[in-house]
Coordinates of C-alpha atoms and ligand atoms in Angstrom, one line a residue:
Chain T
M2 CA 3.7 15.2 -53.9
S3 CA 4.0 15.3 -57.3
T4 CA 1.1 14.9 -59.7
D5 CA 3.4 14.2 -62.9
L6 CA 2.3 10.4 -63.8
P7 CA 5.0 8.4 -64.8
E8 CA 5.1 7.2 -68.8
W9 CA 4.2 4.0 -68.3
L10 CA 0.4 5.4 -66.2
L11 CA 0.2 7.5 -69.3
A12 CA -0.3 4.5 -71.9
R13 CA -3.2 2.9 -73.0
Q14 CA -4.7 -0.4 -72.7
E15 CA -5.6 -1.6 -75.9
P16 CA -9.1 -1.2 -76.8
F17 CA -11.6 -4.0 -75.1
Q18 CA -12.0 -7.2 -78.2
H19 CA -13.7 -10.0 -78.1
G20 CA -11.5 -12.6 -77.5
D21 CA -10.9 -11.3 -74.5
G22 CA -15.1 -11.5 -73.6
I23 CA -16.5 -14.1 -71.8
A24 CA -16.1 -17.3 -74.9
G25 CA -12.2 -17.0 -73.9
G26 CA -10.6 -18.3 -71.5
K27 CA -10.8 -20.7 -67.6
S28 CA -13.0 -18.4 -65.8
I29 CA -11.4 -17.5 -62.3
R30 CA -13.2 -19.4 -59.7
R31 CA -13.2 -18.5 -56.3
G32 CA -10.6 -20.4 -53.8
F33 CA -11.3 -23.1 -51.4
V34 CA -9.4 -20.9 -48.5
E35 CA -11.5 -17.7 -49.8
K36 CA -14.7 -19.7 -49.7
S37 CA -14.2 -21.4 -46.8
V38 CA -13.5 -17.4 -45.0
D39 CA -16.4 -16.5 -46.6
S40 CA -18.4 -18.4 -45.6
M41 CA -17.3 -18.8 -42.2
S42 CA -18.2 -14.8 -41.7
L43 CA -21.8 -15.5 -43.2
V44 CA -22.3 -18.5 -40.7
F45 CA -21.6 -16.4 -37.9
R46 CA -23.6 -13.3 -39.1
E47 CA -26.4 -16.0 -39.5
S48 CA -26.0 -17.3 -36.4
F49 CA -25.6 -14.2 -33.7
F50 CA -26.8 -11.6 -35.3
A51 CA -30.1 -12.9 -37.3
E52 CA -32.3 -10.6 -36.8
R53 CA -35.2 -11.9 -38.7
L54 CA -36.1 -14.9 -36.7
A55 CA -36.2 -12.7 -33.1
S56 CA -38.2 -10.2 -34.8
R57 CA -40.5 -12.1 -36.0
P58 CA -44.4 -11.9 -34.9
G59 CA -44.1 -15.0 -32.6
L60 CA -45.3 -16.7 -29.1
L61 CA -42.1 -16.4 -27.4
Q62 CA -40.8 -13.2 -29.3
G63 CA -43.2 -12.2 -27.1
I64 CA -41.7 -13.4 -24.1
D65 CA -39.9 -11.2 -21.5
P66 CA -35.8 -12.8 -22.4
R67 CA -35.6 -12.8 -18.5
V68 CA -38.6 -14.9 -18.0
K69 CA -37.5 -17.0 -21.2
V70 CA -34.0 -17.8 -19.9
L71 CA -35.6 -19.0 -16.7
T72 CA -38.9 -21.1 -18.2
T73 CA -36.4 -23.0 -20.8
I74 CA -33.9 -23.5 -17.6
L75 CA -37.4 -25.1 -15.9
L76 CA -38.2 -27.5 -19.5
I77 CA -34.7 -28.3 -19.7
I78 CA -35.0 -29.7 -16.2
V79 CA -37.9 -31.9 -16.6
A80 CA -36.6 -33.1 -18.6
G81 CA -33.3 -34.1 -17.0
L82 CA -36.1 -35.4 -14.3
A83 CA -38.0 -37.7 -16.8
R84 CA -37.2 -41.1 -16.7
H85 CA -39.7 -42.6 -19.9
P86 CA -39.5 -42.3 -23.6
T87 CA -43.1 -41.9 -23.8
T88 CA -42.8 -38.4 -21.5
L89 CA -39.9 -37.8 -23.1
L90 CA -41.7 -38.0 -26.6
A91 CA -45.1 -35.7 -25.6
L92 CA -42.2 -33.5 -24.3
N93 CA -40.5 -32.9 -27.6
L94 CA -44.0 -32.7 -29.1
W95 CA -44.8 -29.8 -27.3
I96 CA -42.2 -28.5 -27.7
L97 CA -42.2 -28.6 -31.9
W98 CA -45.4 -27.2 -31.1
V99 CA -44.3 -24.3 -29.5
A100 CA -41.5 -23.9 -32.5
K101 CA -44.0 -23.7 -34.7
V102 CA -46.4 -21.2 -33.1
S103 CA -43.2 -19.2 -32.6
R104 CA -42.5 -18.9 -36.4
V105 CA -39.5 -21.0 -36.7
P106 CA -39.3 -22.9 -40.1
L107 CA -39.8 -26.2 -38.6
P108 CA -37.2 -27.9 -41.3
M109 CA -34.8 -25.6 -40.0
Y110 CA -35.3 -26.1 -36.7
L111 CA -35.3 -29.9 -37.2
K112 CA -32.4 -29.9 -39.2
R113 CA -30.3 -28.0 -36.7
V114 CA -31.4 -30.4 -33.4
W115 CA -32.1 -33.6 -34.8
L116 CA -29.7 -33.7 -36.7
A117 CA -26.9 -33.4 -34.0
A118 CA -27.2 -33.9 -31.2
P119 CA -28.8 -37.8 -31.9
L120 CA -25.4 -38.1 -33.6
F121 CA -23.4 -37.0 -31.2
T122 CA -25.3 -38.8 -28.1
G123 CA -26.0 -41.9 -29.9
I124 CA -21.9 -42.7 -30.6
I125 CA -21.5 -42.1 -27.0
V126 CA -24.3 -44.8 -25.8
F127 CA -23.4 -46.7 -28.8
P128 CA -21.2 -49.3 -26.7
S129 CA -23.9 -49.3 -23.7
I130 CA -26.4 -50.8 -25.6
F131 CA -24.2 -54.0 -25.2
N132 CA -24.3 -56.6 -22.7
V133 CA -20.6 -56.7 -22.5
V134 CA -20.2 -53.0 -21.6
Y135 CA -23.3 -53.1 -19.0
P136 CA -25.1 -56.9 -18.4
G137 CA -29.1 -56.9 -19.0
D138 CA -32.0 -58.8 -20.7
P139 CA -31.2 -59.8 -24.3
L140 CA -33.4 -58.0 -26.8
L141 CA -31.4 -59.5 -29.9
I142 CA -28.6 -61.8 -29.4
L143 CA -26.1 -60.9 -32.1
I144 CA -23.1 -63.6 -32.1
N145 CA -23.6 -66.7 -29.4
F146 CA -20.0 -68.0 -28.2
S147 CA -21.5 -70.6 -26.2
R148 CA -19.3 -70.7 -23.3
H149 CA -17.5 -67.8 -20.9
F150 CA -13.9 -66.8 -21.4
R151 CA -11.7 -64.5 -19.8
L152 CA -9.9 -61.9 -21.7
G153 CA -7.3 -59.9 -19.0
P154 CA -9.3 -58.5 -16.2
W155 CA -12.4 -59.0 -18.1
T156 CA -15.3 -61.8 -18.9
V157 CA -16.8 -62.1 -21.5
P158 CA -20.5 -63.4 -20.9
E159 CA -21.2 -66.3 -23.8
T160 CA -23.4 -64.5 -25.9
L161 CA -23.2 -60.8 -27.6
A162 CA -26.3 -59.4 -27.4
V163 CA -27.9 -56.0 -27.3
T164 CA -29.6 -55.3 -24.1
Y165 CA -33.1 -54.0 -23.8
Q166 CA -32.0 -51.9 -20.2
G167 CA -29.0 -50.9 -22.9
V168 CA -31.6 -49.9 -25.7
W169 CA -34.0 -47.9 -23.0
G170 CA -31.5 -45.8 -21.8
A171 CA -30.1 -45.1 -24.9
L172 CA -33.2 -43.9 -25.9
V173 CA -34.0 -42.1 -22.5
L174 CA -30.6 -40.4 -23.2
I175 CA -31.0 -39.4 -27.0
L176 CA -34.8 -37.8 -26.0
R177 CA -33.7 -36.0 -23.6
V178 CA -30.5 -34.2 -24.9
G179 CA -33.2 -33.3 -28.3
A180 CA -35.2 -31.8 -25.7
S181 CA -32.5 -30.1 -23.8
V182 CA -30.8 -29.4 -27.0
S183 CA -34.1 -28.1 -28.7
L184 CA -35.4 -25.4 -25.9
A185 CA -32.1 -24.0 -26.6
V186 CA -32.1 -23.5 -30.1
L187 CA -35.7 -21.8 -29.6
L188 CA -33.7 -19.7 -26.9
A189 CA -31.6 -18.2 -29.1
L190 CA -33.2 -18.1 -32.1
T191 CA -36.3 -15.8 -30.6
T192 CA -34.2 -13.5 -29.2
R193 CA -31.7 -11.7 -30.4
W194 CA -28.1 -12.3 -29.2
Q195 CA -27.2 -8.6 -27.0
V196 CA -30.6 -9.2 -25.1
L197 CA -29.7 -12.9 -24.8
L198 CA -26.8 -11.5 -23.3
K199 CA -27.9 -9.6 -20.4
A200 CA -30.8 -11.9 -19.2
L201 CA -27.9 -14.6 -19.1
N202 CA -26.6 -11.4 -16.6
M203 CA -29.8 -10.7 -14.9
V204 CA -30.4 -14.5 -13.9
F205 CA -26.6 -15.6 -13.4
V206 CA -23.9 -15.2 -15.0
P207 CA -21.6 -12.8 -14.0
Q208 CA -21.6 -9.3 -15.4
V209 CA -17.3 -9.7 -16.6
F210 CA -18.2 -12.4 -18.6
I211 CA -21.2 -11.5 -20.5
V212 CA -19.1 -8.1 -21.6
M213 CA -15.9 -10.5 -22.7
L214 CA -18.6 -12.6 -24.1
E215 CA -19.8 -9.1 -26.0
M216 CA -16.5 -7.5 -27.1
S217 CA -15.2 -11.3 -28.6
C218 CA -18.4 -11.2 -31.1
R219 CA -17.9 -8.0 -32.1
Y220 CA -14.0 -8.5 -32.7
I221 CA -15.0 -12.1 -34.6
Y222 CA -17.3 -10.2 -36.4
L223 CA -14.1 -7.3 -37.1
F224 CA -12.1 -9.9 -37.9
L225 CA -13.8 -11.6 -39.8
Q226 CA -15.2 -9.1 -42.2
T227 CA -11.5 -7.6 -42.8
T228 CA -10.4 -11.0 -43.9
S229 CA -12.8 -11.3 -46.1
E230 CA -12.6 -7.4 -47.4
M231 CA -9.2 -8.0 -47.9
F232 CA -9.8 -10.7 -50.0
V233 CA -11.9 -8.8 -51.8
A234 CA -9.7 -6.2 -52.3
R235 CA -6.9 -8.7 -53.4
R236 CA -8.9 -9.9 -55.7
S237 CA -9.9 -7.0 -57.3
R238 CA -6.0 -6.6 -58.0
T239 CA -5.7 -10.1 -59.0
V240 CA -5.6 -11.2 -62.7
S241 CA -5.3 -14.6 -63.1
R242 CA -6.4 -17.5 -60.9
T243 CA -4.8 -18.0 -57.7
S244 CA -3.9 -21.4 -56.1
T245 CA -4.7 -22.9 -52.7
Q246 CA -0.9 -22.8 -52.1
E247 CA -1.1 -18.9 -52.9
Q248 CA -4.4 -18.4 -50.8
R249 CA -2.5 -19.7 -47.7
C250 CA -0.2 -17.8 -48.3
F251 CA -1.9 -14.7 -48.5
V252 CA -4.0 -15.6 -45.4
S253 CA -0.6 -16.9 -42.8
G254 CA 0.8 -13.4 -43.9
S255 CA -2.2 -11.0 -43.8
I256 CA -2.5 -12.7 -40.4
G257 CA 0.0 -11.1 -39.1
A258 CA -1.4 -7.9 -40.4
L259 CA -4.6 -8.7 -38.9
W260 CA -2.8 -8.6 -35.3
N261 CA -1.5 -5.4 -35.4
K262 CA -4.7 -4.1 -36.3
A263 CA -6.5 -6.3 -34.2
Y264 CA -3.8 -5.3 -31.3
I265 CA -3.8 -1.4 -32.7
L266 CA -7.9 -1.4 -32.2
S267 CA -9.0 -2.7 -29.0
G268 CA -5.9 0.1 -27.5
E269 CA -8.7 3.0 -28.9
I270 CA -11.6 1.0 -28.4
H271 CA -10.2 0.4 -24.5
A272 CA -9.7 4.1 -25.4
A273 CA -13.0 5.5 -26.3
M274 CA -14.6 3.1 -23.6
V275 CA -12.2 4.9 -20.9
S276 CA -13.2 8.6 -22.4
R277 CA -17.0 7.7 -21.3
G278 CA -16.6 7.3 -18.2
Y279 CA -15.9 3.2 -17.9
T280 CA -13.7 2.5 -14.8
G281 CA -13.0 -1.2 -15.7
T282 CA -16.4 -2.0 -13.7
P283 CA -19.0 -2.6 -16.7
K284 CA -22.0 -1.3 -15.8
T285 CA -25.2 -1.6 -17.4
L286 CA -28.9 -0.9 -17.4
V287 CA -31.4 -2.5 -15.5
S288 CA -35.2 -2.7 -17.1
F289 CA -37.6 -4.4 -15.3
Q290 CA -40.9 -4.2 -17.3
I291 CA -42.6 -8.1 -17.0
S292 CA -46.2 -8.3 -18.7
R293 CA -49.1 -9.9 -18.7
L294 CA -48.3 -12.4 -20.7
D295 CA -45.0 -13.2 -19.4
W296 CA -46.9 -14.2 -16.8
L297 CA -49.6 -16.5 -18.5
W298 CA -46.6 -17.9 -20.5
S299 CA -44.7 -18.7 -16.3
L300 CA -47.6 -20.3 -15.6
F301 CA -48.2 -22.1 -18.5
V302 CA -44.7 -23.5 -18.8
L303 CA -44.8 -24.2 -14.7
A304 CA -48.3 -26.9 -15.5
V305 CA -46.7 -28.4 -18.3
S306 CA -44.0 -28.9 -16.2
L307 CA -46.2 -30.1 -13.4
F308 CA -48.2 -32.0 -15.9
F309 CA -45.2 -33.9 -17.6
L310 CA -43.9 -34.7 -14.4
G311 CA -46.5 -35.9 -12.8
G312 CA -47.3 -38.3 -16.4
D313 CA -44.0 -39.7 -16.4
R314 CA -44.3 -40.9 -12.2
I315 CA -47.5 -42.4 -13.6
V316 CA -46.4 -43.9 -16.7
A317 CA -43.2 -45.5 -15.4
W318 CA -44.9 -47.3 -12.3
Chain F
M273 CA -16.7 36.3 -24.2
P274 CA -14.8 33.8 -23.4
G275 CA -14.0 33.2 -20.0
E276 CA -11.6 31.0 -17.6
I277 CA -8.7 29.0 -19.4
L278 CA -10.3 25.2 -19.1
F279 CA -6.6 23.7 -21.0
E280 CA -3.7 25.0 -20.1
L281 CA -0.9 23.1 -21.9
K282 CA 3.0 23.9 -21.2
D283 CA 6.1 22.4 -23.7
V284 CA 3.9 19.1 -24.2
C285 CA 5.9 16.7 -25.8
Y286 CA 4.4 13.3 -26.8
H287 CA 5.9 10.5 -28.8
Y288 CA 4.0 7.3 -29.0
P289 CA 5.8 4.0 -27.7
G290 CA 8.8 3.5 -29.9
G291 CA 8.1 6.2 -32.6
E292 CA 9.4 9.5 -33.0
E293 CA 7.7 12.5 -32.0
A294 CA 4.2 13.2 -32.4
L295 CA 4.1 16.2 -30.0
S296 CA 6.6 18.7 -30.2
D297 CA 6.6 21.6 -27.2
I298 CA 2.9 22.5 -28.0
N299 CA 2.5 25.7 -25.7
L300 CA -1.5 26.8 -25.6
S301 CA -5.1 27.5 -23.7
I302 CA -8.4 26.7 -24.4
R303 CA -10.7 28.8 -22.8
Q304 CA -14.1 29.0 -22.0
G305 CA -16.4 29.4 -24.8
E306 CA -14.2 29.0 -27.0
K307 CA -14.8 27.7 -31.3
V308 CA -10.9 26.1 -31.9
A309 CA -10.2 24.5 -34.9
L310 CA -7.0 22.3 -35.2
I311 CA -5.3 22.4 -39.6
G312 CA -2.9 20.9 -40.2
A313 CA -1.2 18.1 -42.6
N314 CA -1.7 14.4 -42.3
G315 CA 0.2 12.8 -39.6
C316 CA 1.5 16.1 -37.9
G317 CA -0.2 15.3 -34.8
K318 CA -3.5 16.5 -34.3
S319 CA -5.0 13.6 -32.8
T320 CA -2.7 13.1 -30.3
L321 CA -2.9 16.5 -29.3
L322 CA -6.9 15.7 -28.9
N323 CA -6.2 12.5 -27.0
V324 CA -3.7 14.7 -24.7
L325 CA -6.5 17.1 -24.1
D326 CA -9.0 14.1 -23.2
G327 CA -6.6 12.8 -20.7
L328 CA -6.2 9.6 -22.5
L329 CA -2.4 9.9 -23.4
F330 CA -0.2 11.1 -21.1
P331 CA 2.9 14.1 -22.7
Q332 CA 6.7 12.5 -21.7
K333 CA 8.0 16.0 -21.2
G334 CA 6.0 19.6 -20.0
S335 CA 2.4 19.8 -18.6
I336 CA -0.9 19.7 -18.9
S337 CA -3.7 21.3 -16.6
S338 CA -7.3 21.3 -17.0
F339 CA -9.8 22.5 -15.0
G340 CA -7.0 24.2 -13.0
L341 CA -5.8 21.1 -11.9
I342 CA -3.0 19.0 -13.1
L343 CA -4.1 16.6 -15.7
D344 CA -1.7 13.7 -15.0
E345 CA -2.0 9.5 -15.1
K346 CA -1.8 9.9 -11.1
N347 CA -5.0 12.4 -10.7
I348 CA -7.9 11.2 -13.6
S349 CA -7.0 7.6 -11.8
K350 CA -8.6 9.4 -8.4
K351 CA -12.3 8.6 -8.8
D352 CA -13.6 11.9 -8.2
F353 CA -11.4 13.2 -10.7
N354 CA -12.2 10.9 -13.5
F355 CA -15.4 11.3 -12.9
A356 CA -15.7 15.3 -13.0
F357 CA -13.6 15.4 -15.8
R358 CA -15.4 12.7 -18.0
R359 CA -18.5 14.6 -17.6
R360 CA -17.1 17.3 -18.6
V361 CA -15.3 16.5 -21.6
G362 CA -16.5 14.2 -24.2
F363 CA -14.2 12.8 -26.9
V364 CA -15.9 12.1 -31.0
F365 CA -13.1 9.9 -32.2
Q366 CA -11.7 9.4 -35.6
N367 CA -11.6 6.1 -36.5
C368 CA -15.8 5.3 -35.4
D369 CA -14.9 1.7 -35.7
A370 CA -13.2 1.8 -32.1
Q371 CA -15.7 4.7 -31.1
L372 CA -18.6 2.3 -31.5
F373 CA -18.4 -0.5 -28.9
N374 CA -21.1 -1.9 -27.9
S375 CA -23.8 -4.1 -29.3
S376 CA -26.8 -2.0 -30.1
V377 CA -26.9 1.5 -30.9
W378 CA -29.0 2.4 -28.2
E379 CA -27.1 1.3 -25.6
E380 CA -23.6 2.7 -27.5
I381 CA -25.9 5.8 -26.7
A382 CA -26.9 5.0 -23.1
F383 CA -23.1 3.7 -22.4
G384 CA -21.5 6.9 -21.2
L385 CA -24.6 8.2 -19.4
V386 CA -25.3 4.4 -17.4
Q387 CA -20.8 5.0 -16.0
L388 CA -22.7 8.4 -14.8
G389 CA -24.8 6.3 -13.0
L390 CA -28.0 8.1 -14.3
D391 CA -31.0 6.7 -13.6
T392 CA -33.2 4.4 -16.1
R393 CA -35.7 7.8 -17.1
E394 CA -33.0 9.9 -17.3
V395 CA -31.0 7.5 -19.8
K396 CA -33.5 7.1 -21.6
R397 CA -35.0 10.1 -21.9
R398 CA -31.7 11.7 -22.8
V399 CA -31.3 8.7 -25.3
E400 CA -34.7 9.5 -27.0
D401 CA -34.1 12.6 -27.5
V402 CA -30.8 12.7 -29.0
M403 CA -31.5 10.4 -31.0
S404 CA -34.4 12.2 -32.8
M405 CA -32.0 15.2 -32.9
L406 CA -29.9 13.1 -35.1
G407 CA -32.7 11.7 -36.9
I408 CA -31.5 7.7 -36.2
G409 CA -34.6 6.3 -33.7
H410 CA -34.3 3.7 -36.5
L411 CA -31.4 2.9 -36.5
K412 CA -32.1 1.8 -33.1
D413 CA -31.3 -2.2 -32.3
R414 CA -28.9 -2.4 -35.3
P415 CA -25.2 -3.6 -34.0
P416 CA -23.2 0.0 -34.8
F417 CA -20.5 -2.1 -36.0
R418 CA -22.7 -2.8 -38.9
L419 CA -23.6 0.9 -39.8
S420 CA -22.2 3.0 -43.3
G421 CA -19.9 5.4 -42.4
G422 CA -21.9 8.1 -42.2
E423 CA -24.5 6.7 -39.5
K424 CA -21.6 5.7 -37.9
K425 CA -20.4 8.7 -37.0
K426 CA -23.7 10.1 -36.5
V427 CA -23.9 7.5 -33.5
A428 CA -20.7 8.3 -32.4
I429 CA -21.6 11.9 -32.2
A430 CA -25.3 10.8 -30.1
S431 CA -23.8 8.9 -27.7
V432 CA -20.6 12.1 -26.8
L433 CA -23.5 14.8 -26.9
S434 CA -25.5 12.4 -25.1
M435 CA -23.3 12.9 -21.9
N436 CA -24.3 16.7 -21.9
P437 CA -19.8 17.3 -21.9
E438 CA -19.4 21.4 -21.5
V439 CA -16.0 20.7 -23.9
I440 CA -16.3 18.7 -27.1
L441 CA -13.0 16.9 -28.6
L442 CA -14.0 16.3 -32.3
D443 CA -11.8 14.5 -34.6
E444 CA -12.7 15.1 -38.0
P445 CA -16.5 15.9 -37.7
A446 CA -17.7 16.1 -40.8
N447 CA -15.2 13.5 -42.7
N448 CA -17.7 10.3 -43.9
L449 CA -20.9 12.2 -44.1
D450 CA -22.7 13.5 -47.0
P451 CA -23.5 17.6 -47.5
R452 CA -26.7 17.9 -46.6
T453 CA -25.1 16.2 -42.9
Q454 CA -22.2 17.8 -43.1
S455 CA -24.3 21.7 -42.8
W456 CA -26.6 20.0 -40.6
M457 CA -23.3 19.1 -38.3
I458 CA -21.7 23.0 -38.7
K459 CA -25.3 24.5 -38.0
L460 CA -24.7 22.1 -34.7
V461 CA -21.4 23.7 -33.6
K462 CA -22.4 26.7 -34.2
Q463 CA -25.6 26.1 -31.8
L464 CA -24.0 24.4 -29.1
N465 CA -21.3 26.9 -28.4
H466 CA -24.1 29.5 -28.7
A467 CA -25.4 27.1 -25.3
G468 CA -22.0 27.8 -24.0
K469 CA -20.1 24.4 -24.9
T470 CA -16.4 24.5 -25.6
L471 CA -15.5 22.9 -28.8
V472 CA -12.1 22.0 -30.1
T473 CA -12.6 20.2 -34.2
T474 CA -10.1 19.1 -36.2
T475 CA -10.4 19.4 -40.2
H476 CA -8.5 19.8 -43.4
N477 CA -11.9 21.4 -44.5
L478 CA -11.0 24.5 -44.7
D479 CA -13.7 25.8 -46.0
I480 CA -16.0 25.0 -42.7
I481 CA -13.2 26.1 -40.5
E482 CA -14.9 30.4 -40.4
E483 CA -17.9 28.4 -39.4
I484 CA -16.3 26.3 -36.9
A485 CA -14.2 28.1 -35.2
D486 CA -12.6 31.7 -33.8
R487 CA -9.3 30.6 -33.4
V488 CA -7.7 28.2 -36.0
V489 CA -4.3 26.5 -34.6
V490 CA -2.2 25.2 -37.3
F491 CA 0.3 22.9 -36.9
S492 CA 3.8 22.3 -39.2
E493 CA 4.6 19.0 -40.3
D494 CA 7.3 19.0 -37.4
H495 CA 4.3 18.6 -35.0
R496 CA 4.9 22.3 -33.5
I497 CA 2.3 24.9 -33.6
A498 CA 3.1 26.8 -36.8
A499 CA 0.6 29.3 -35.9
V500 CA -2.6 30.7 -34.0
G501 CA -5.0 33.0 -35.1
K502 CA -8.4 34.4 -36.2
P503 CA -9.6 32.1 -39.5
K504 CA -9.4 34.9 -41.6
E505 CA -5.9 35.8 -41.2
I506 CA -5.4 31.7 -41.2
L507 CA -6.6 31.9 -44.1
D508 CA -5.3 34.9 -45.6
K509 CA -1.3 33.9 -45.1
R510 CA -1.3 31.3 -48.2
E511 CA 2.7 31.0 -47.6
L512 CA 2.1 29.4 -44.1
L513 CA -0.4 27.5 -45.0
Q514 CA 1.5 26.3 -48.1
Q515 CA 4.6 25.6 -45.4
V516 CA 3.1 23.2 -43.6
N517 CA 1.9 21.3 -46.3
L518 CA -1.8 22.2 -45.9
V519 CA -2.0 23.6 -49.4
D520 CA -0.3 23.9 -52.9
E521 CA 0.4 26.6 -54.9
Q522 CA -2.6 26.4 -56.8
F523 CA -4.6 26.9 -53.8
H524 CA -6.3 29.8 -54.3
R525 CA -9.6 32.5 -52.6
H526 CA -12.8 32.9 -54.3
I527 CA -14.3 36.0 -53.1
R528 CA -17.7 36.0 -54.7
D529 CA -19.2 38.2 -52.9
D530 CA -19.0 39.1 -49.0
L531 CA -20.9 36.5 -47.6
H532 CA -19.7 33.9 -49.4
R533 CA -16.0 32.5 -49.6
H534 CA -15.0 29.4 -51.6
Y535 CA -11.5 27.7 -51.1
H536 CA -10.0 25.0 -53.6
S537 CA -7.4 24.9 -56.1
H538 CA -7.1 24.3 -59.6
N539 CA -5.0 22.9 -62.0
Ligands
ATP271 N1 -0.4 4.2 -31.7 C1 0.3 5.1 -33.0 N2 1.2 4.9 -32.7 C2 2.2 5.5 -32.8 N3 2.6 5.8 -33.7 C3 1.1 6.4 -33.8 C4 0.3 6.3 -33.7 N4 -0.9 6.8 -33.9 C5 -0.1 7.7 -34.5 N5 1.2 7.9 -34.5 C6 2.1 8.5 -35.5 O1 2.1 9.9 -35.0 C7 1.9 11.4 -35.1 C8 0.8 11.7 -35.3 O2 -0.4 11.1 -36.1 P1 -1.8 11.9 -35.5 O3 -3.1 10.4 -35.4 O4 -1.8 12.7 -34.4 O5 -2.0 13.2 -36.9 P2 -3.3 13.5 -37.1 O6 -2.2 15.1 -37.1 O7 -4.4 13.5 -37.0 O8 -3.4 13.0 -39.0 P3 -4.6 12.8 -39.4 O9 -4.9 13.8 -40.5 O10 -4.1 11.9 -40.9 O11 -5.4 12.3 -38.7 C9 1.9 10.5 -36.4 O12 3.3 10.7 -37.1 C10 1.6 9.0 -36.8 O13 2.4 7.8 -37.3
MG272 MG1 -6.2 12.0 -36.9

């Protein structure tokens, strides 16, 4: 090792001139790929490690995660059994109220649930509202063919119409999915990720699965972090703007390095686990602590469930 | 003061799969109650040796025994021996990212205790104690991999201390620590040793080895043991330290007074 600096390292850069300033030249923008990696890691962090919401003082935050998991399952079953849109609408409103008293910001919550759920369910149930797919009483006649005709094995009715039963069914399904999704989102938003995993384990999900989930979550986080760090490291050494093409090359080239890192890291992690007595069957701490609030909440949810199911019977017949 | 032999290595050679030799002909014994420091240039095999001592890597040649039993893959896979060994030997890894694999600091510190099958009350008590001792109580719900380098190191140390091991292997424990925490670390090593623990520490910081060791093992760059001796003797052998590429010619030793010695290099 020597510290004799080569000649080029001894040369000084020309002094900073005004021309080098902000006014001149195109600005170096971060490319598409880099931005995607960054926002991926941001989304991941936000959705899995968001502890802000889970630590706010609210109704659901104060309830034992296992109780929360069980009551959520119960309510999802209620949503599945309800057959009348009115019941489901009321259930949805009730869930919204629960979200509100749990201090979940409603605009964000509504966007999360009601943007995706109706869209995807809607696509699935859309064909079933037409009498061609599912016969029923016409609600709105779109085209009148004025006679039957056959199309291969199909008999096409004389009118193309939206049916009463079809719309009814679609509405019920969308409201059902909406209620179930909002319950699940609410559970996830008000519970810390690692606690939620533990709770799932207590309820029915096997331990091995939980451990795997936990580890993969950690790895993904580490990966995204490493990748964005590699980008930052590269940016600090990049003088001019890079094209998307170049960024893609960089990513595909560094994936190899990333894999190697991952492989070595997983070996080291395993060694660290073995060193602290891990023998292959994961053990975790079990500590039950059900408070009065948990009992109250369970009773409340039970009452609400009976109320909705009973109400459903009454309005349906 | 040192008691019975805890580890005995005879002609140990280790090479990583597909790699060159990382340890060559290591003969070493470590006794109960000793403080041993491993020093040597980067890549000389210090971390590898600690892995061998912890029963994580097994030498291709030579033999190692611990607590009077042969430490090999066959024996360590036996449940009773594994349990007894893991409870007695703790290892703080050089790479904290590898060591911290749980989803919260609290769980991280509890992990070893849970594996050993301690009951919940005892686990809680120990975790709380260790956290307050290291001043990391406020981090308890945070995921360890999102902490600063020094905080990670503290959690890693806590996760090993909570198991109350008899032998503690520390791979560069002072790395990443701020000066105050570093001197706290040195004090901790001394106190643990006072309490009868055996400590094996690797370090690059020659300033601290007199405090953390009563025996120093010097590795040469060809992965062999170049010398073993008392810290003072080793530090006085400048040619030896130069020969193993640990220091350069400018390195010298200031003696400001009898109590405070200080090593560094000048240009
Ligand atoms: N996982 C591995 N696979 C292959 N070779 C490795 C691996 N880990 C270490 N080595 C090699 O083994 C040798 C000894 O490495 P080791 O990590 O023990 O060094 P060290 O003394 O701890 O160094 P440092 O002071 O930098 O931590 C080095 O030459 C290194 O390149
Ligand atoms: Mg090392």
